mmCIF file of C-alpha atoms in Angstrom:
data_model
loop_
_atom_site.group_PDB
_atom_site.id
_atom_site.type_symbol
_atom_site.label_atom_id
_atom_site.label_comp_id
_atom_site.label_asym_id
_atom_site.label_seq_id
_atom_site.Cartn_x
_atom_site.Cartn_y
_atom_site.Cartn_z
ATOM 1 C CA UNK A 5 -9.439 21.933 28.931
ATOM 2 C CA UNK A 6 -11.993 23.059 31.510
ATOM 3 C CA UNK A 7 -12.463 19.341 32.496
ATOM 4 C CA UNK A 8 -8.161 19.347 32.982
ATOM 5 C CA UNK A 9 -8.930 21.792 35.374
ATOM 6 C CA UNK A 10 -11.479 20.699 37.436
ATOM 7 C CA UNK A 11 -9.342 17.937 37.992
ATOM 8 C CA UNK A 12 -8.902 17.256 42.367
ATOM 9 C CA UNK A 13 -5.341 17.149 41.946
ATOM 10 C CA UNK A 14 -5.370 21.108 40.469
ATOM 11 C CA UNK A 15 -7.243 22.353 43.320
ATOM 12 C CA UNK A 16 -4.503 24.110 45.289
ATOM 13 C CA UNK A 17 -3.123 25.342 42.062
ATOM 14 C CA UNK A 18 -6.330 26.725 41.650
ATOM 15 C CA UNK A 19 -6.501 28.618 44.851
ATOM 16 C CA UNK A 20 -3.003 29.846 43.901
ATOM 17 C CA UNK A 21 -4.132 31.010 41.130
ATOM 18 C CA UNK A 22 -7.233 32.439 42.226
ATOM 19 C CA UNK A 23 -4.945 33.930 45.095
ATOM 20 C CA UNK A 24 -2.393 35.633 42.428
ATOM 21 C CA UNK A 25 -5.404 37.062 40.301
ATOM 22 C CA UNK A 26 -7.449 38.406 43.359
ATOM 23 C CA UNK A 27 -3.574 40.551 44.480
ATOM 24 C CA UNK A 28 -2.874 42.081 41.210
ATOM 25 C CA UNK A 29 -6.501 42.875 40.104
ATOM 26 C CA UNK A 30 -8.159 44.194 43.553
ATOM 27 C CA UNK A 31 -5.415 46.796 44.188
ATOM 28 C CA UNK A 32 -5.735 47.757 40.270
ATOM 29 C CA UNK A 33 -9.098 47.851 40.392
ATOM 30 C CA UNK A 34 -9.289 49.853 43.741
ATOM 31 C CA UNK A 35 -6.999 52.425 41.984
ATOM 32 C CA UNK A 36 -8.771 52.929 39.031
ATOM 33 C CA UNK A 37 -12.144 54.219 41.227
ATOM 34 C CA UNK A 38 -9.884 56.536 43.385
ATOM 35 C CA UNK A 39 -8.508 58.056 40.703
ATOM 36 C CA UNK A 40 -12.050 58.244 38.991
ATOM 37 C CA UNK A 41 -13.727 59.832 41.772
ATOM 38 C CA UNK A 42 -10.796 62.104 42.650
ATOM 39 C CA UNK A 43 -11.774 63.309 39.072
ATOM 40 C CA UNK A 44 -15.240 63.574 39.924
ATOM 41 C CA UNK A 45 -17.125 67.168 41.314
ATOM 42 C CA UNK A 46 -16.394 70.796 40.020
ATOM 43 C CA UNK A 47 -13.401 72.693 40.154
ATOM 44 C CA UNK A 48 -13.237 75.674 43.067
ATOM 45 C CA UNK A 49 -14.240 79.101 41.707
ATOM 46 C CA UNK A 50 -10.844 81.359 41.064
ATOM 47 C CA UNK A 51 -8.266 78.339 39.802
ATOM 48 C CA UNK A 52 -7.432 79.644 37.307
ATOM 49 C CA UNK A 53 -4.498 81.235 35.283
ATOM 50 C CA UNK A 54 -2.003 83.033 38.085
ATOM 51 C CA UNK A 55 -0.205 84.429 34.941
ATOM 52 C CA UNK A 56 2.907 81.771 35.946
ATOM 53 C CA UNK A 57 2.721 79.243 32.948
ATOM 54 C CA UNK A 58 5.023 77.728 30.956
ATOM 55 C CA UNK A 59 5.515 76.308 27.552
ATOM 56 C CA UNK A 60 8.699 74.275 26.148
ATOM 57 C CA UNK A 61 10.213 75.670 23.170
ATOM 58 C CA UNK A 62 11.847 73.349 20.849
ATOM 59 C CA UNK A 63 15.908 73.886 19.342
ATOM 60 C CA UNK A 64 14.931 74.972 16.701
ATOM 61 C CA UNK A 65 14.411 78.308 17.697
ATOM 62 C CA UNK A 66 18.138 79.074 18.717
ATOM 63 C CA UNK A 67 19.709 77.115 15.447
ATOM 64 C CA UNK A 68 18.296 79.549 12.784
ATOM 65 C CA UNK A 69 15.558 77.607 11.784
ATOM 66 C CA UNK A 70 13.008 80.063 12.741
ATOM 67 C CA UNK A 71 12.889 83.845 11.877
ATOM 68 C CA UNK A 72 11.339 87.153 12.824
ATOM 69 C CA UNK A 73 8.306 86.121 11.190
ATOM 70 C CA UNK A 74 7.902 83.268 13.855
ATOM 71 C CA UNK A 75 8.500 85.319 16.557
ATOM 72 C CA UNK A 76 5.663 87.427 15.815
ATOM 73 C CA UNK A 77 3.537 84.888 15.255
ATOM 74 C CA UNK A 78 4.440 83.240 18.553
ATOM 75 C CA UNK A 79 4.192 86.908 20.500
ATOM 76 C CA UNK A 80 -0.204 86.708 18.800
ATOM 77 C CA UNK A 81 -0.297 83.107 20.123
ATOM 78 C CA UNK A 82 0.849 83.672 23.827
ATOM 79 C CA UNK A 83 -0.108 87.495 24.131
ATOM 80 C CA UNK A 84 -3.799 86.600 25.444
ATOM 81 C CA UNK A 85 -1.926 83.586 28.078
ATOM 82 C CA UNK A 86 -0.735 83.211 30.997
ATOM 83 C CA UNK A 87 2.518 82.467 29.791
ATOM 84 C CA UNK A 88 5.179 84.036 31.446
ATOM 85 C CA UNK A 89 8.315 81.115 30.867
ATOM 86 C CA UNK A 90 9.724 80.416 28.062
ATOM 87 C CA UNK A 91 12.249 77.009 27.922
ATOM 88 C CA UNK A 92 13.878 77.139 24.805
ATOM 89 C CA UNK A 93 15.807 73.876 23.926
ATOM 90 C CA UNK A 94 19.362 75.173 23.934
ATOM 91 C CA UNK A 95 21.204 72.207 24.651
ATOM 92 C CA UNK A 96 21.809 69.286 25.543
ATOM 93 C CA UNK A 97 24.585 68.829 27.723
ATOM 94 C CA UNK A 98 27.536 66.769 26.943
ATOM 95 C CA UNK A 99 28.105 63.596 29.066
ATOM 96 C CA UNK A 100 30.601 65.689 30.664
ATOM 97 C CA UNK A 101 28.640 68.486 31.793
ATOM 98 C CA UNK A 102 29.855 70.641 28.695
ATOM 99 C CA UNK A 103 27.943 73.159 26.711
ATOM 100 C CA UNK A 104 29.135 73.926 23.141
ATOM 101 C CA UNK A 105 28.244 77.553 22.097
ATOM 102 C CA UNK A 106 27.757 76.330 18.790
ATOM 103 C CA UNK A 107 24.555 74.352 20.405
ATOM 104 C CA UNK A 108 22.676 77.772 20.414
ATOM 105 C CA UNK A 109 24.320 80.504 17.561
ATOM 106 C CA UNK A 110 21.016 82.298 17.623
ATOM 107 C CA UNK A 111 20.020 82.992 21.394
ATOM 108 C CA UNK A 112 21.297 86.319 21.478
ATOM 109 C CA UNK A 113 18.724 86.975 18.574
ATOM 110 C CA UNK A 114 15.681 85.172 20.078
ATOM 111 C CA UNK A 115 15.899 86.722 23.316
ATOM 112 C CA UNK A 116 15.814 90.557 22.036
ATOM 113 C CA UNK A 117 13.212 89.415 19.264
ATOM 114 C CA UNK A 118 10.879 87.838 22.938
ATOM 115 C CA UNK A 119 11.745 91.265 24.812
ATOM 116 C CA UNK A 120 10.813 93.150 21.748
ATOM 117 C CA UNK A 121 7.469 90.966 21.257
ATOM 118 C CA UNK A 122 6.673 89.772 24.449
ATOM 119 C CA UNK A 123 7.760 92.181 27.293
ATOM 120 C CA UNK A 124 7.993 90.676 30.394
ATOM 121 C CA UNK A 125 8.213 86.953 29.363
ATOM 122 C CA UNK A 126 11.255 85.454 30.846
ATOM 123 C CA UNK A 127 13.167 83.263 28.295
ATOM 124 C CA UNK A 128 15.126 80.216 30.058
ATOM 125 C CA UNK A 129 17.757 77.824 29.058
ATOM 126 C CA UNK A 130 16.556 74.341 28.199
ATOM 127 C CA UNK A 131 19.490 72.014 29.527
ATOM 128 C CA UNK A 132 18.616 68.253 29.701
ATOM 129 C CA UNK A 133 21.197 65.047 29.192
ATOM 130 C CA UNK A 134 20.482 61.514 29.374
ATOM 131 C CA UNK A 135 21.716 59.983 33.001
ATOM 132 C CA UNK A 136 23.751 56.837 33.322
ATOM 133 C CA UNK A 137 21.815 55.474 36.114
ATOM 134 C CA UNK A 138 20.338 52.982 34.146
ATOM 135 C CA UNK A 139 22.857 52.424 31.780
ATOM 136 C CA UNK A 140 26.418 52.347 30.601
ATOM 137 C CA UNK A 141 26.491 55.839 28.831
ATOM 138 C CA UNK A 142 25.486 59.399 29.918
ATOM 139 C CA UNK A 143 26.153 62.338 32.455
ATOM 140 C CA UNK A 144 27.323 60.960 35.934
ATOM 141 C CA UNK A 145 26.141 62.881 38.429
ATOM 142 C CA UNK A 146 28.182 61.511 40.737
ATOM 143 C CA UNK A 147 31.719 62.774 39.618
ATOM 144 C CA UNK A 148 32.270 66.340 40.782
ATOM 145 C CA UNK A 149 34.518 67.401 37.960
ATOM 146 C CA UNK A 150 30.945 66.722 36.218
ATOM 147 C CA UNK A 151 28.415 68.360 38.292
ATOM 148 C CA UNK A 152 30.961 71.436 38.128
ATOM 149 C CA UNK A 153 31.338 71.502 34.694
ATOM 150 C CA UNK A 154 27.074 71.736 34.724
ATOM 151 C CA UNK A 155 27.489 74.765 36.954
ATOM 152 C CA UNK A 156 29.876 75.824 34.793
ATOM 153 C CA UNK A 157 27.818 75.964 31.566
ATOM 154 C CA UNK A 158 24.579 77.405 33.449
ATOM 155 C CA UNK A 159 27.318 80.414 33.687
ATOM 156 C CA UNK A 160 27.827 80.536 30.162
ATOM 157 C CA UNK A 161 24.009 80.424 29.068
ATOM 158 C CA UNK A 162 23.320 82.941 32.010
ATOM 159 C CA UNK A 163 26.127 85.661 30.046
ATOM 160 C CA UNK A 164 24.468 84.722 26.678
ATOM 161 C CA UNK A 165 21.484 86.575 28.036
ATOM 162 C CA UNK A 166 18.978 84.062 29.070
ATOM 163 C CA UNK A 167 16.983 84.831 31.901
ATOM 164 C CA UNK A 168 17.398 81.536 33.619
ATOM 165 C CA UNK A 169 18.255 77.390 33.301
ATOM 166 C CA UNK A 170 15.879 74.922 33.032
ATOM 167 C CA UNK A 171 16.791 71.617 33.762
ATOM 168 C CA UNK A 172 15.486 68.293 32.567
ATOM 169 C CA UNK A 173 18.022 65.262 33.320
ATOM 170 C CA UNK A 174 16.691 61.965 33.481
ATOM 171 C CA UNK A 175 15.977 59.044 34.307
ATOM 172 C CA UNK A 176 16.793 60.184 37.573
ATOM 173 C CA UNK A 177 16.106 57.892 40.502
ATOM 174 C CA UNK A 178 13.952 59.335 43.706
ATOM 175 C CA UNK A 179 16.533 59.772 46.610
ATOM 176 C CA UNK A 180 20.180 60.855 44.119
ATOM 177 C CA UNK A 181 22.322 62.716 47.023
ATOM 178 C CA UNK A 182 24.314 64.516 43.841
ATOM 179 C CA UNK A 183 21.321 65.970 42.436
ATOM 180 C CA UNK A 184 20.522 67.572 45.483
ATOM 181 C CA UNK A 185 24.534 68.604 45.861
ATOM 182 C CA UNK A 186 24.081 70.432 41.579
ATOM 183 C CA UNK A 187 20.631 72.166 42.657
ATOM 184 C CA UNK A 188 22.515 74.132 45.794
ATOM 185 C CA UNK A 189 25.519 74.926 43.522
ATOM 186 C CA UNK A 190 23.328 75.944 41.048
ATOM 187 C CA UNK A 191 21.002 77.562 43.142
ATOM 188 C CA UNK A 192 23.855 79.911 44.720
ATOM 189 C CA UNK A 193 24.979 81.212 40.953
ATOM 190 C CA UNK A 194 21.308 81.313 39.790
ATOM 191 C CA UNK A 195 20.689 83.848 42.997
ATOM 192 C CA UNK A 196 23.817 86.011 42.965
ATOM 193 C CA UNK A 197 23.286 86.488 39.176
ATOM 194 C CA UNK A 198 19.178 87.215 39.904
ATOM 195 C CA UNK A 199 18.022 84.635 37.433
ATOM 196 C CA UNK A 200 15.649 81.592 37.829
ATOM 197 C CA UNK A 201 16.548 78.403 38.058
ATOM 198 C CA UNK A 202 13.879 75.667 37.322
ATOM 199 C CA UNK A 203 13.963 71.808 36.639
ATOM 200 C CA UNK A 204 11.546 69.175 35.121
ATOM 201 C CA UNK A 205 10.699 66.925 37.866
ATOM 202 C CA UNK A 206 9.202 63.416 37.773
ATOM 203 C CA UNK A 207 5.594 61.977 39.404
ATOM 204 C CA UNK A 208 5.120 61.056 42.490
ATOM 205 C CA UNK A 209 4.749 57.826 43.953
ATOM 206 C CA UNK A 210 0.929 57.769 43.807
ATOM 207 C CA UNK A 211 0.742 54.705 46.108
ATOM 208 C CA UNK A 212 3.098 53.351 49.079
ATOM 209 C CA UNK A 213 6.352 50.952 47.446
ATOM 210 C CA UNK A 214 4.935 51.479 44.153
ATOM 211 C CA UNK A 215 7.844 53.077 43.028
ATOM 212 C CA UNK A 216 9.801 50.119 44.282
ATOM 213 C CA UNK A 217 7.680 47.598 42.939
ATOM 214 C CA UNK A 218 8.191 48.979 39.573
ATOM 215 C CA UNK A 219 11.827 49.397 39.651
ATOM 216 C CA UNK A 220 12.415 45.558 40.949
ATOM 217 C CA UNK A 221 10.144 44.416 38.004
ATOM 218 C CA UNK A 222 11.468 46.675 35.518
ATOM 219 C CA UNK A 223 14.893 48.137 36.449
ATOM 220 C CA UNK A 224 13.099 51.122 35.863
ATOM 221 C CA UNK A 225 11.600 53.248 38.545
ATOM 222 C CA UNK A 226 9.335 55.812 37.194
ATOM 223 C CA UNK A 227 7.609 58.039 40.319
ATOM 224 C CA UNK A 228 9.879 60.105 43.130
ATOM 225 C CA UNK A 229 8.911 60.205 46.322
ATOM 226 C CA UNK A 230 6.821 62.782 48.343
ATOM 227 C CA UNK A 231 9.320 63.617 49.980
ATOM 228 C CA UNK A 232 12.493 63.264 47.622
ATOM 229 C CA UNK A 233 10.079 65.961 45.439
ATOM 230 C CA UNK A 234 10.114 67.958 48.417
ATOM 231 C CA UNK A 235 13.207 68.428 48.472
ATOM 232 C CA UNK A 236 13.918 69.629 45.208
ATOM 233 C CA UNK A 237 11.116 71.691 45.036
ATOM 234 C CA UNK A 238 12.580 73.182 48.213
ATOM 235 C CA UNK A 239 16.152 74.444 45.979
ATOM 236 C CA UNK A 240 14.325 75.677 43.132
ATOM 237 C CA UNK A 241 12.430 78.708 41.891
ATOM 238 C CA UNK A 242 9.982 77.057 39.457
ATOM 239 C CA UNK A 243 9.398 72.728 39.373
ATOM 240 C CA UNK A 244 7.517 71.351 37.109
ATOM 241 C CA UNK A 245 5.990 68.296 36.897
ATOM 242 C CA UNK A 246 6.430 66.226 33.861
ATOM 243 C CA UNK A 247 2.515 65.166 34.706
ATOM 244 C CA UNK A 248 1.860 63.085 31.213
ATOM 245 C CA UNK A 249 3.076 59.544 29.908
ATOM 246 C CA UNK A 250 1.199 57.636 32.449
ATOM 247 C CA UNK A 251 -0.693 54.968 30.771
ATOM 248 C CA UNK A 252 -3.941 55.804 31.720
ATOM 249 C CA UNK A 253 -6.141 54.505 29.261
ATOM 250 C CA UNK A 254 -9.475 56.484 30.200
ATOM 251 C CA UNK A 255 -9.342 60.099 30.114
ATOM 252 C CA UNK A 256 -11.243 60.122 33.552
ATOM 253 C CA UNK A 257 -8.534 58.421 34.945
ATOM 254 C CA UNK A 258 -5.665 60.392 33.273
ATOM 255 C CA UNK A 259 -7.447 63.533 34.673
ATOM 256 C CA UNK A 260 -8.208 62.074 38.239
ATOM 257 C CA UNK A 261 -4.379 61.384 38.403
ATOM 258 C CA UNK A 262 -3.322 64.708 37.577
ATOM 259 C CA UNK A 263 -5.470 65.759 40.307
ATOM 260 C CA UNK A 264 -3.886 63.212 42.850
ATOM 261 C CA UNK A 265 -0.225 64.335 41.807
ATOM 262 C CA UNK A 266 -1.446 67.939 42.034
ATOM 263 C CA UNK A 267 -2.141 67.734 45.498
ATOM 264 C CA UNK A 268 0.666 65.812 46.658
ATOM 265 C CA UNK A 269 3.212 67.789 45.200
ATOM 266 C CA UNK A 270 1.132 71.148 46.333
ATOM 267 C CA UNK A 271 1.456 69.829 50.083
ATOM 268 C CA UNK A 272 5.305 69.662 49.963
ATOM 269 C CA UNK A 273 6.102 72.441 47.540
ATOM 270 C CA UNK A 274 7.099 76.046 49.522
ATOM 271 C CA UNK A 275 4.600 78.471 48.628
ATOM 272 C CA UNK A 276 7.456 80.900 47.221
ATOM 273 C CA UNK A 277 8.299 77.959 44.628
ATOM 274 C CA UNK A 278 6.187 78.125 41.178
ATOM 275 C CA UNK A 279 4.662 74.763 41.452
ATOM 276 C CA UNK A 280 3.911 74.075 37.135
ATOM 277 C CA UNK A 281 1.630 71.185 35.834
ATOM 278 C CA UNK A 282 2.719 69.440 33.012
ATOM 279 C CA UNK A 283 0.111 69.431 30.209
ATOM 280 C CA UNK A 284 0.200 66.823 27.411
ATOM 281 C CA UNK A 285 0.831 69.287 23.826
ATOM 282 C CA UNK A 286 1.149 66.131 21.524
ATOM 283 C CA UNK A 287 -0.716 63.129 20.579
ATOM 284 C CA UNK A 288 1.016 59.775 20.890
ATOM 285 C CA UNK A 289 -0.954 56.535 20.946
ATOM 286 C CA UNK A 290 1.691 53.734 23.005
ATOM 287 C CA UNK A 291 1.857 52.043 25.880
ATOM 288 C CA UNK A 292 3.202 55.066 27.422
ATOM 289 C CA UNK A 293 0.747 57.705 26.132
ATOM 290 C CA UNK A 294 -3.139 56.975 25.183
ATOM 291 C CA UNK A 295 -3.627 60.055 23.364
ATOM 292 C CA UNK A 296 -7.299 59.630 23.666
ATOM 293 C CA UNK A 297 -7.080 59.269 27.255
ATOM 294 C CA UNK A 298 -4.258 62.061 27.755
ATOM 295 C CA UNK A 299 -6.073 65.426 26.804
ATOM 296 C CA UNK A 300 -5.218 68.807 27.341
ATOM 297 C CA UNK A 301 -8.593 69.362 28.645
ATOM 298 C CA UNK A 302 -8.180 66.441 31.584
ATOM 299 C CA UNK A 303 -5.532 67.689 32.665
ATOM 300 C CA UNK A 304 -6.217 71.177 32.820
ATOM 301 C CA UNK A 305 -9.052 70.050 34.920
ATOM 302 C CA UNK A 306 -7.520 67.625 37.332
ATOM 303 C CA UNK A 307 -4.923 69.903 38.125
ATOM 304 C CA UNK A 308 -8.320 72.550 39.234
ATOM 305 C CA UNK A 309 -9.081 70.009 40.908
ATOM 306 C CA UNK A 310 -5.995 68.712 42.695
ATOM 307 C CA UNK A 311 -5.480 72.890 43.277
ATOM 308 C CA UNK A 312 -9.273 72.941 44.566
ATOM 309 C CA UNK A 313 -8.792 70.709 47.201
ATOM 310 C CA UNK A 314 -5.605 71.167 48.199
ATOM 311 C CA UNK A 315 -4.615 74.852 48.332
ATOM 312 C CA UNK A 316 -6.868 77.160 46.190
ATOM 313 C CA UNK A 317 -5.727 80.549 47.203
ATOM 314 C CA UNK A 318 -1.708 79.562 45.931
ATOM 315 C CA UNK A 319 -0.628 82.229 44.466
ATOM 316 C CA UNK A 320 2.504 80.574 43.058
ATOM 317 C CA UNK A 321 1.036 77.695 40.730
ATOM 318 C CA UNK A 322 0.165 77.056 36.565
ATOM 319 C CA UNK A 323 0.457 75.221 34.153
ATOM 320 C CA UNK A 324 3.709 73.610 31.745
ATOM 321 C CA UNK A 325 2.830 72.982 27.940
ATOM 322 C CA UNK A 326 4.742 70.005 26.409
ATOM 323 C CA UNK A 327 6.099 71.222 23.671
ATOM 324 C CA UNK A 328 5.581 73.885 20.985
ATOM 325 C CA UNK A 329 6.284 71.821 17.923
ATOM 326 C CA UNK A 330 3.907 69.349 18.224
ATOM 327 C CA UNK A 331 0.805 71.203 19.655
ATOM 328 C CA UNK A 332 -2.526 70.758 17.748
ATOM 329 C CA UNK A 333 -4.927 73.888 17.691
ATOM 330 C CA UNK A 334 -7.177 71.662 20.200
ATOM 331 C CA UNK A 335 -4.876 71.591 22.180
ATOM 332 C CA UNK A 336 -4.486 75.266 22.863
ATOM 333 C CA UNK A 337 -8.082 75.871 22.676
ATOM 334 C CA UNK A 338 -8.471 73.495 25.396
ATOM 335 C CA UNK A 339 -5.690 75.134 27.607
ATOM 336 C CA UNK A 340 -7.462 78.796 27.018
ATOM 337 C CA UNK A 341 -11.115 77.081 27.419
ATOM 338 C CA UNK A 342 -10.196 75.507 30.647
ATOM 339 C CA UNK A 343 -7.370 77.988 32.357
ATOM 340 C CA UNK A 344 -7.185 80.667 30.815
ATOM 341 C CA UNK A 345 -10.954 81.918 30.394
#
């Protein structure tokens, strides 16, 4: 084989090949020290806990799964946090926008129980849906009838006494005009009602066309602009970035890109938005998610870091635990060790 190759009549296939390596390695390999020394160095006395956090609730604390019993145990967990938003899973949507009532039968009971147990901690809406923009099936944004039918059932959670809506819809493509279009309707009944209104956002591009690059290979365009994120931040009270599933497979990495998507969505987020971190509370091992490499503790961490460097005084910044029903007690130990304390 290696004698095949040294053949004379291979040698510009060679230096094509040589060519091809040296383009898709270099800028790999160029990325991969950025992001480890952006991880690199201590983070800024003061970042810590603004007493803004979040922490995703799964459904099964508005379908009568859980009791009172849970709810106190819950109020001991978060008591000593800096939890102050809740997003309990009360949908999803229908394709159409639509909200069945009988998606949440016990919301009127959770949210006395959390006022009860946990004065002060706001309890939002969970509303997510699966987009057709890759696909044949799921919520168009792009019909009307649809977005107003969303607006429509933020009204109806809003009167079953949540405190706000929390949206996650996805995958939704950096740049969609009718997202922008919901997020000022939504925005005007979210303010005349004096409730929050908050969505899960996606990364940011972390390098120029990447986002491109990745869609024309895959159909599947992961990151949002700088920009496009500044945007929605810009029509929201609280964004939170959804900063986990990346595919880092060093935790050094993971925790030097939480730090780079820290500080780029810190320098186009209003300081009167609550700008939230996403923090990984699960293990997965895929191509998606290297649990060994996505830890609580990086990214608690990388975002000090990101905040360090970037703005340290913000007042209007924390942290977003992914999800309640699959946290480990690591986990929380890690978000106490390394935010909270």
């Amino acid at each position: 084989m290696a004698r095949v190759w040294r053949d004379p009549r291979l040698r510009w296939p060679r230096r094509i090949a040589l060519v091809l390596v040296l383009i898709l390695v270099v800028p790999l390999l160029a990325a991969g020290i950025a992001l480890r020394v952006n991880y690199a160095g201590d983070p800024a006395p003061g970042t810590h806990t603004r007493n803004r956090d979040a922490l995703w609730l799964g459904h099964a604390w508005v379908d009568g799964r859980k009791r009172d019993a849970d709810v106190k145990a819950l109020g001991t967990r978060l008591r000593s946090t800096g939890i102050r938003d809740l997003y309990v899973h009360a949908g999803p949507l229908e394709h159409n926008g639509t909200l069945p009532e009988s998606a949440y039968p016990k919301a009127r009971w959770l949210i006395e129980a959390l006022r009860t147990e946990l004065p002060g901690v706001r309890v939002q809406a969970w509303l997510g849906d699966e987009l057709a923009s890759e696909g044949p099936t799921g919520l168009r944004l792009e019909r009307a009838a649809t977005r107003a039918a969303v607006v429509r059932s933020t009204r109806q959670i809003l009167a079953a006494g949540f405190a706000g809506a929390h949206f996650d819809l996805e995958p939704l493509h950096s740049g969609n005009r009718d997202y922008l279009s919901l997020l000022d309707d939504l925005r005007r009944l979210t303010r005349a009602a004096g409730a929050q209104l908050s969505v899960a956002a996606h990364q940011i591009d972390p390098l120029p066309a990447a986002n491109s690059i990745r869609g024309a290979l895959s159909g599947h365009p992961k990151w949002w602009s700088q920009s496009y994120f500044g945007q929605v931040a810009r029509r929201v009270d609280q964004i939170a970035v959804m900063s986990y599933d990346t595919a880092m497979p060093l935790e050094s990495l993971y925790g030097g890109y939480v730090a780079q998507q820290t500080s780029l969505a810190l320098e186009v987020t209003p300081k009167s938005t609550d700008l939230l971190m996403g923090l990984p509370f699960y293990y997965e091992d895929n191509l998606s998610h290297h649990g060994n490499a996505e830890t609580v503790g990086a990214a608690v961490r990388g975002a000090r870091l990101g905040l360090s460097r970037t703005d340290r005084t913000r007042e209007h910044f924390g942290l977003a635990l992914y999800v309640d029903f699959a946290a480990r007690e690591s986990d929380w130990a890690a978000y106490r060790a390394g935010w909270v304390s």
